Coordinates of C-alpha atoms and ligand atoms in Angstrom, one line a residue:
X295 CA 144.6 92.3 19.4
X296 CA 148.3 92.0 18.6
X297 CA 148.5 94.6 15.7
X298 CA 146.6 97.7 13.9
X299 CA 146.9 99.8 11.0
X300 CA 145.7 103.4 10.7
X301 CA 145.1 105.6 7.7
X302 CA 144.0 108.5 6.6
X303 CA 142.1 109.0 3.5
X304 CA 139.9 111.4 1.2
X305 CA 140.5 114.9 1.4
X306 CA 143.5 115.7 3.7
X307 CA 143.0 118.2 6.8
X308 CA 145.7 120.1 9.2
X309 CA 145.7 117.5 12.3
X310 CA 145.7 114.7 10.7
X311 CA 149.5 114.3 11.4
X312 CA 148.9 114.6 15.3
X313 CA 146.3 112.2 14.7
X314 CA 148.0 109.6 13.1
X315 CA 151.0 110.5 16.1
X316 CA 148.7 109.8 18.8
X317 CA 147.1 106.5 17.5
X318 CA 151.2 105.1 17.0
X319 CA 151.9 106.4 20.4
X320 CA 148.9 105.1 22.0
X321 CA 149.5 101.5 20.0
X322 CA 152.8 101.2 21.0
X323 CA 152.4 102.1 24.7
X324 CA 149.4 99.5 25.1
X325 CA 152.1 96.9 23.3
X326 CA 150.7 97.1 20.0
X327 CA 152.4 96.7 16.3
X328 CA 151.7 99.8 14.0
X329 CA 151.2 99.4 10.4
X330 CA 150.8 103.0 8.6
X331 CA 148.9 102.4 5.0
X332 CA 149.9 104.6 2.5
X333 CA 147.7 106.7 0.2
X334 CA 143.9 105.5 1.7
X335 CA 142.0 102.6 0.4
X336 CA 144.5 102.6 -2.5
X337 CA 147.5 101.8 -0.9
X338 CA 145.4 99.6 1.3
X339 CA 144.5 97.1 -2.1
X340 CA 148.0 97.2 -2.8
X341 CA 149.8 96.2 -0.1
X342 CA 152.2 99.8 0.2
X343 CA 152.3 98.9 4.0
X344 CA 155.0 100.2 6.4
X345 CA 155.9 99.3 10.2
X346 CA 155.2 102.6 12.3
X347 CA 157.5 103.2 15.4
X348 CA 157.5 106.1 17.6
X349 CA 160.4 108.1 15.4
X350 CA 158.6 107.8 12.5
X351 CA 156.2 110.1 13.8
X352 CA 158.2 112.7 15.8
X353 CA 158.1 116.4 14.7
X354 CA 155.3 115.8 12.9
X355 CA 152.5 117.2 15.3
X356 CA 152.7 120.6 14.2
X357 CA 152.2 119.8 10.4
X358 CA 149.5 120.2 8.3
X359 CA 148.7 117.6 5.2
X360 CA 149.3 113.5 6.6
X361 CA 152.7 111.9 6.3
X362 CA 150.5 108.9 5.3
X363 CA 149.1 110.6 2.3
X364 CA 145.5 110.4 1.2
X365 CA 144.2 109.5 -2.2
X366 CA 140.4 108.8 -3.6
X367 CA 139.9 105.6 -5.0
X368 CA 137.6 103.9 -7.2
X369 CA 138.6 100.5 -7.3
X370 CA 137.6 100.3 -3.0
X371 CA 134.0 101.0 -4.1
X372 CA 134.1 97.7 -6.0
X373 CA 133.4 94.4 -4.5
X374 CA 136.5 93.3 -6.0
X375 CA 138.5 96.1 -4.8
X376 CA 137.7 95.1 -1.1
X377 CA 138.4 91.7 -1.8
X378 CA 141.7 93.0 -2.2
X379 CA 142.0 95.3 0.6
X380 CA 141.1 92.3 2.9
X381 CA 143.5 89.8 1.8
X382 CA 146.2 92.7 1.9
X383 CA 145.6 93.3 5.9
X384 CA 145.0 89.7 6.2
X385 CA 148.4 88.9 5.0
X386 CA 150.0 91.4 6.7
X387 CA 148.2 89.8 10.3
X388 CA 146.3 93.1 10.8
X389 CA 143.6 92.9 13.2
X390 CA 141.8 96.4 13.4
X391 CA 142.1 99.6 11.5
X392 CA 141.9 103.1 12.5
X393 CA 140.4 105.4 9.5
X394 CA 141.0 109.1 9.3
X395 CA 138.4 110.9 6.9
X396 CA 135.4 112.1 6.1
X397 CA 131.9 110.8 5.2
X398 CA 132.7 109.0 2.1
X399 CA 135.7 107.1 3.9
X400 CA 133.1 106.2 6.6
X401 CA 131.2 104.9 3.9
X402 CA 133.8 102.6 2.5
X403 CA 134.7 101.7 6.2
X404 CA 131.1 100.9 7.1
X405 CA 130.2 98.2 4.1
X406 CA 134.1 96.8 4.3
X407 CA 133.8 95.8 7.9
X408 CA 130.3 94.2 7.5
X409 CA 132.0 92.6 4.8
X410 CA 135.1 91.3 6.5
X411 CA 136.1 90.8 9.5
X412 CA 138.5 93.4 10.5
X413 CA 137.0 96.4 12.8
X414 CA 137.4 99.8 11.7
X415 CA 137.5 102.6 14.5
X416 CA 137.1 106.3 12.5
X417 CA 138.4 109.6 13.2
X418 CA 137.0 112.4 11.6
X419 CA 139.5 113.6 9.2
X420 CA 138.1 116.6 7.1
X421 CA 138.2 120.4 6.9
X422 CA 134.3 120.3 6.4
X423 CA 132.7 119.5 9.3
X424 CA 130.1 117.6 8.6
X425 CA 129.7 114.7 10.3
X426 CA 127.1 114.0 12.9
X427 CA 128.3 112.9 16.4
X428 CA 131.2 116.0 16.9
X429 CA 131.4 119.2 17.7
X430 CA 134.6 119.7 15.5
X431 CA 135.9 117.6 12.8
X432 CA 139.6 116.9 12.2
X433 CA 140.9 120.6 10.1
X434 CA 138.1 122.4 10.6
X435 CA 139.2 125.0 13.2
X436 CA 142.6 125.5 11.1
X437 CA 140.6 125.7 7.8
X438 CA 138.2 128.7 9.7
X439 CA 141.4 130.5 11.0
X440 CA 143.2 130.4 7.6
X441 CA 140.4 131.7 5.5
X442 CA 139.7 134.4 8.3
X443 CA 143.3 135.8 8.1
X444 CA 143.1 135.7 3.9
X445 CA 140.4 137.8 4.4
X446 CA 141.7 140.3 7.0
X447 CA 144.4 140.7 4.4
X448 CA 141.8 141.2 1.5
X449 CA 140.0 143.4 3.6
X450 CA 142.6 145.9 4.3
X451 CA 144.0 146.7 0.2
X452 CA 139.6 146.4 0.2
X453 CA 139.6 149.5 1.9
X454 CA 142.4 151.3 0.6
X455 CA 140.8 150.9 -2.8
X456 CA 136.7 151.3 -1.5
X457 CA 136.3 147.8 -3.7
X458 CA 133.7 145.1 -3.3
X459 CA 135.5 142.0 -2.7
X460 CA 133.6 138.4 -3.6
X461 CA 135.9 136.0 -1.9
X462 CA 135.0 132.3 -2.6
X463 CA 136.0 129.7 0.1
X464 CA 135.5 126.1 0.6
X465 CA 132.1 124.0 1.2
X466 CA 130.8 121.9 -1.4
X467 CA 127.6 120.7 0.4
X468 CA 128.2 122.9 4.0
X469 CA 128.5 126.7 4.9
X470 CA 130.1 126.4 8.2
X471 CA 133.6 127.8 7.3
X472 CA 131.9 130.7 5.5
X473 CA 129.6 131.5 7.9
X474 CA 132.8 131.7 10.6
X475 CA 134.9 133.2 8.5
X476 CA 132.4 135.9 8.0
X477 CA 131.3 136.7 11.4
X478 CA 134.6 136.6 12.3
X479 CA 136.0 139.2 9.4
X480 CA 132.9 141.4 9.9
X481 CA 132.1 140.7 5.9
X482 CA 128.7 142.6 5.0
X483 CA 127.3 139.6 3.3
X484 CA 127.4 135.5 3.2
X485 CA 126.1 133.2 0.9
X486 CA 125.5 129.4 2.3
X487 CA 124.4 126.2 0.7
X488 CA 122.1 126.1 3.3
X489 CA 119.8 128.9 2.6
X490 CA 118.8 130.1 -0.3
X491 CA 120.2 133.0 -1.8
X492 CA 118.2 136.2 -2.1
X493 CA 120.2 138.2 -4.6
X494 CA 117.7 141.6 -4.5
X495 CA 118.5 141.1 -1.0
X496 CA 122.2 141.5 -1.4
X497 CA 121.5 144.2 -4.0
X498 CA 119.8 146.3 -1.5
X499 CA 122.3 146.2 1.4
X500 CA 124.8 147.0 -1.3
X501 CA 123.0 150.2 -2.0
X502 CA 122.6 150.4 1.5
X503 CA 126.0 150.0 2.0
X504 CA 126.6 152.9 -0.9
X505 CA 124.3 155.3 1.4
X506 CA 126.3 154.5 4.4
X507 CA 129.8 155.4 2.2
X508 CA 130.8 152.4 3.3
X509 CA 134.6 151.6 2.1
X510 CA 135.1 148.2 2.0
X511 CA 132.4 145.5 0.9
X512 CA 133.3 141.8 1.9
X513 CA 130.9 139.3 0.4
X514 CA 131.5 135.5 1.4
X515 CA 130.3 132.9 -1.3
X516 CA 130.6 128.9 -0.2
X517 CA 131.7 127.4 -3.5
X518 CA 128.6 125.0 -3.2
X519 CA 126.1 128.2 -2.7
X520 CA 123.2 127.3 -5.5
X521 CA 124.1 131.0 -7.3
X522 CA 127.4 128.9 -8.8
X523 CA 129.9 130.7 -7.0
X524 CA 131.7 134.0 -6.5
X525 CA 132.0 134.8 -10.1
X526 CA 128.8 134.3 -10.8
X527 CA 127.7 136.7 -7.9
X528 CA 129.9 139.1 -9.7
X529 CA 128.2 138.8 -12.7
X530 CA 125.0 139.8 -11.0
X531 CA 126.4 142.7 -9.1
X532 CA 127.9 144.1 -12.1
X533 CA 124.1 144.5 -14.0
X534 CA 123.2 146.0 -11.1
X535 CA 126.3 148.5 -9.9
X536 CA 128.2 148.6 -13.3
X537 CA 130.6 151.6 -12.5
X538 CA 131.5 149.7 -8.8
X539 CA 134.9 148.4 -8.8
X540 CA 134.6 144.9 -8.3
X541 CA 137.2 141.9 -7.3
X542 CA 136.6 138.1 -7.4
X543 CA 139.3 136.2 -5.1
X544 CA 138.8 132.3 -5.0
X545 CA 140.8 130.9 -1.7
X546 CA 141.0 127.3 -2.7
X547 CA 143.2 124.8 -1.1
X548 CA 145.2 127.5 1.3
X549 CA 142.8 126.6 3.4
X550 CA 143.3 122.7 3.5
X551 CA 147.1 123.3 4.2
X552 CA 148.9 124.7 6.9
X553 CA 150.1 124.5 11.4
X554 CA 147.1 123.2 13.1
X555 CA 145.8 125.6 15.7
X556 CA 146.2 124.5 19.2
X557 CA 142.8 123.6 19.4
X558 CA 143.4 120.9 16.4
X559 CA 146.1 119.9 17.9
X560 CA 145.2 118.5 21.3
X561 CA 141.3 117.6 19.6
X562 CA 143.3 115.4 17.0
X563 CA 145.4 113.8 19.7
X564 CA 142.8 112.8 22.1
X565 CA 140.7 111.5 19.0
X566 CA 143.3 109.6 17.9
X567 CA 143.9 108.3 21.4
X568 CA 140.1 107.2 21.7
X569 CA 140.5 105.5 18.6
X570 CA 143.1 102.7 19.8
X571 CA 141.0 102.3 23.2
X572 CA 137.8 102.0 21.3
X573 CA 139.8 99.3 19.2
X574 CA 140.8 97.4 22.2
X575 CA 137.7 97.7 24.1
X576 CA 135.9 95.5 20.8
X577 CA 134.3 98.4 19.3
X578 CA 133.8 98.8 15.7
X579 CA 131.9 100.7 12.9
X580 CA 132.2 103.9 15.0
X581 CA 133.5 107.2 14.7
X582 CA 134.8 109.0 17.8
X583 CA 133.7 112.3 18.3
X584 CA 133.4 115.0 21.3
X585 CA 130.7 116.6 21.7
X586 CA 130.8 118.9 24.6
X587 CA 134.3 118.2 25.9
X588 CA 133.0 113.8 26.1
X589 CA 134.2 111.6 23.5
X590 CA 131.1 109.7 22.0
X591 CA 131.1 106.8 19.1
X592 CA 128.8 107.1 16.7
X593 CA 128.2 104.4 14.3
X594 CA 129.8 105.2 11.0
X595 CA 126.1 105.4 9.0
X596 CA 125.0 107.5 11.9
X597 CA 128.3 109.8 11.1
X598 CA 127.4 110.5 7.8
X599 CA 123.9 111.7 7.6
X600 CA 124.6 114.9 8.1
X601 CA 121.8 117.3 8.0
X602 CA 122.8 119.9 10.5
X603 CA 120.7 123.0 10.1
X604 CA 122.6 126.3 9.5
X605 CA 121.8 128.4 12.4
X606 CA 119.9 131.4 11.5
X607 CA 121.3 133.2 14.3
X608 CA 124.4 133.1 12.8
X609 CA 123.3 134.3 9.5
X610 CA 121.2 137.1 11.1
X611 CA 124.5 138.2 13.1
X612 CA 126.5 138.7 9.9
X613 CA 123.8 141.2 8.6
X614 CA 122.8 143.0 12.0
X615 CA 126.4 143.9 12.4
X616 CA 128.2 144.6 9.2
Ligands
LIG275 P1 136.3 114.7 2.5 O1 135.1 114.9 3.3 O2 137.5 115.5 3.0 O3 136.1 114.8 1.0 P2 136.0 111.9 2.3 O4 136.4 110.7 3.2 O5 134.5 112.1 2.3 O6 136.8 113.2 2.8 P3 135.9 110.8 -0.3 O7 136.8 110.9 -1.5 O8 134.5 111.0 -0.5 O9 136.5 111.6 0.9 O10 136.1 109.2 0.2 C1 137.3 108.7 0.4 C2 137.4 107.3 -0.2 O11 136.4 106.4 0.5 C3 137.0 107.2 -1.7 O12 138.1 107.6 -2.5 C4 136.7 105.7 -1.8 O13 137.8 105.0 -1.9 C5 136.0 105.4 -0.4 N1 134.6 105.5 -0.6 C6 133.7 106.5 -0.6 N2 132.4 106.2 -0.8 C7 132.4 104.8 -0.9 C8 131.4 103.8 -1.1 N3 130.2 104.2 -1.2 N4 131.8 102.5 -1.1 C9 133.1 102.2 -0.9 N5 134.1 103.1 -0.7 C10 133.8 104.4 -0.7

């Protein structure tokens, strides 16, 4: 193997930047050519292709977002699309990939390289973390840190005002950064995808709550929590308490952005690292991962089906000591 590219697509994630640093760095020390591909599977079909050296990614370890930009794109789902993508790297004399993302760029990665004949190593590349075969994804431990110190900040004008604060944060399909984020910001409630919602439940620890002259009242909502969201919650809290001053905050994409921890950091790095040497050892259709300090490849479809239980010790921890 003479030459790779790497990419990172779908949603972007704080680490992907040392990510994308360490596969160059890696490349070129085992001799390698580097082609970065711009904006995902996009700028894979057409052709926006640029010759990575080690300059082009210094200072860059420390910054969130990917100086590769991401993009979602249709046209790779298509037959034809991939068609495109292949003749793209095949002009260009690539001979492996590395993909940075999440389950649905996986996917794409999976029925492209059963398709063609290029092998695709993956890292995983997403604030969500929910892929099976790692401990931490890409973003994640940034995106738990950032929505914990929004809501430290919430909770202390929470307090001077004794409001009830609904704050919304990210997780279409997956709880874990509101489950963190609450345990970790003491929040008297959290509302998960995962389980279902018991609204008298939350009604009752809010007169609870009330009893106790509690101040501040923190309730986390994942935006993919069946109830529809933090407003929504509000709504039902409001039949219920109609004289309690309520607040709705919605954290939204603060929490994709921003410096990767440390931990992101050197995860990202080693990841990224894995993924050249998996590359060169013939691997392909895997993700790496670490589980328990070991990297491990997981074949992409294995990657995706996530169905990682919420632990209920978790949940039971955010009510016993709120
Ligand atoms: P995140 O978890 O952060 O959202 P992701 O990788 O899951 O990241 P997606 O937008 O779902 O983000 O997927 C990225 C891209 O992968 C899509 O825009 C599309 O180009 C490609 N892709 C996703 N699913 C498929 C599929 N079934 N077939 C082919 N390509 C796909």
């Amino acid at each position: 193997m003479k030459k790779i590219a790497v990419f990172t697509s779908g949603g972007d994630a704080p680490g992907m930047n040392a990510c994308i640093r360490a596969v160059v760095r890696t490349a070129l020390n085992k001799g390698l050519e580097v082609i970065g591909i711009h904006r995902g599977y996009q700028g894979m079909i057409e052709g926006e292709f640029v010759v990575m050296n080690n300059a082009s990614v210094a200072g860059i370890i420390h910054q969130g977002g990917t100086i590769l930009h991401s993009a979602r794109c249709a046209e790779f789902r298509s037959k034809e699309g991939r068609q495109k993508a292949f003749e793209q790297l095949e002009k260009a004399g690539i001979e492996g990939v590395v993909a940075i993302g999440g389950d649905g760029t996986f996917t794409g990665a999976d029925i492209f390289s059963k398709e063609f004949d290029i092998p695709f190593v993956g890292t995983p590349g997403t604030i969500d973390n929910d892929l099976n075969g790692t401990d931490f994804t890409i973003g994640y431990d940034t995106a738990i840190n950032t929505a914990m110190a929004a809501i430290d900040n919430i909770k202390d004008t929470a307090n001077a005002h004794n409001r009830l604060f609904i704050i919304e944060v990210m997780g279409r399909d997956v709880g874990f950064i509101a489950l963190r984020s609450a345990i970790a910001t003491g929040a008297e409630a959290v509302l998960v995808p995962e389980s279902q919602t018991d609204t008298e439940a939350l009604i009752q620890t809010l007169k609870i709550n009330q009893k106790r002259k509690k101040r501040a009242n923190i309730i986390i909502v994942a935006e993919g929590d069946e109830t529809g969201g933090a407003f929504k919650i509000e709504e039902e809290i409001k039949k219920r308490f109609p004289f309690y001053e309520t607040k709705v905050t919605i954290l939204g994409h603060i929490q994709r952005g921003g410096r990767p921890t440390c931990m992101e950091r050197v995860r990202a790095s080693r990841m990224g690292m894995e993924a050249v040497n998996a590359l060169l050892a013939g691997k392909s259709n895997v993700m790496v991962g670490q589980i328990h300090n070991d990297i491990v490849l997981t074949p992409f479809d294995q990657a995706v089906k996530h169905h990682e239980e919420i632990n209920p010790i978790l949940l039971e921890m955010v009510e016993m000591l709120s």
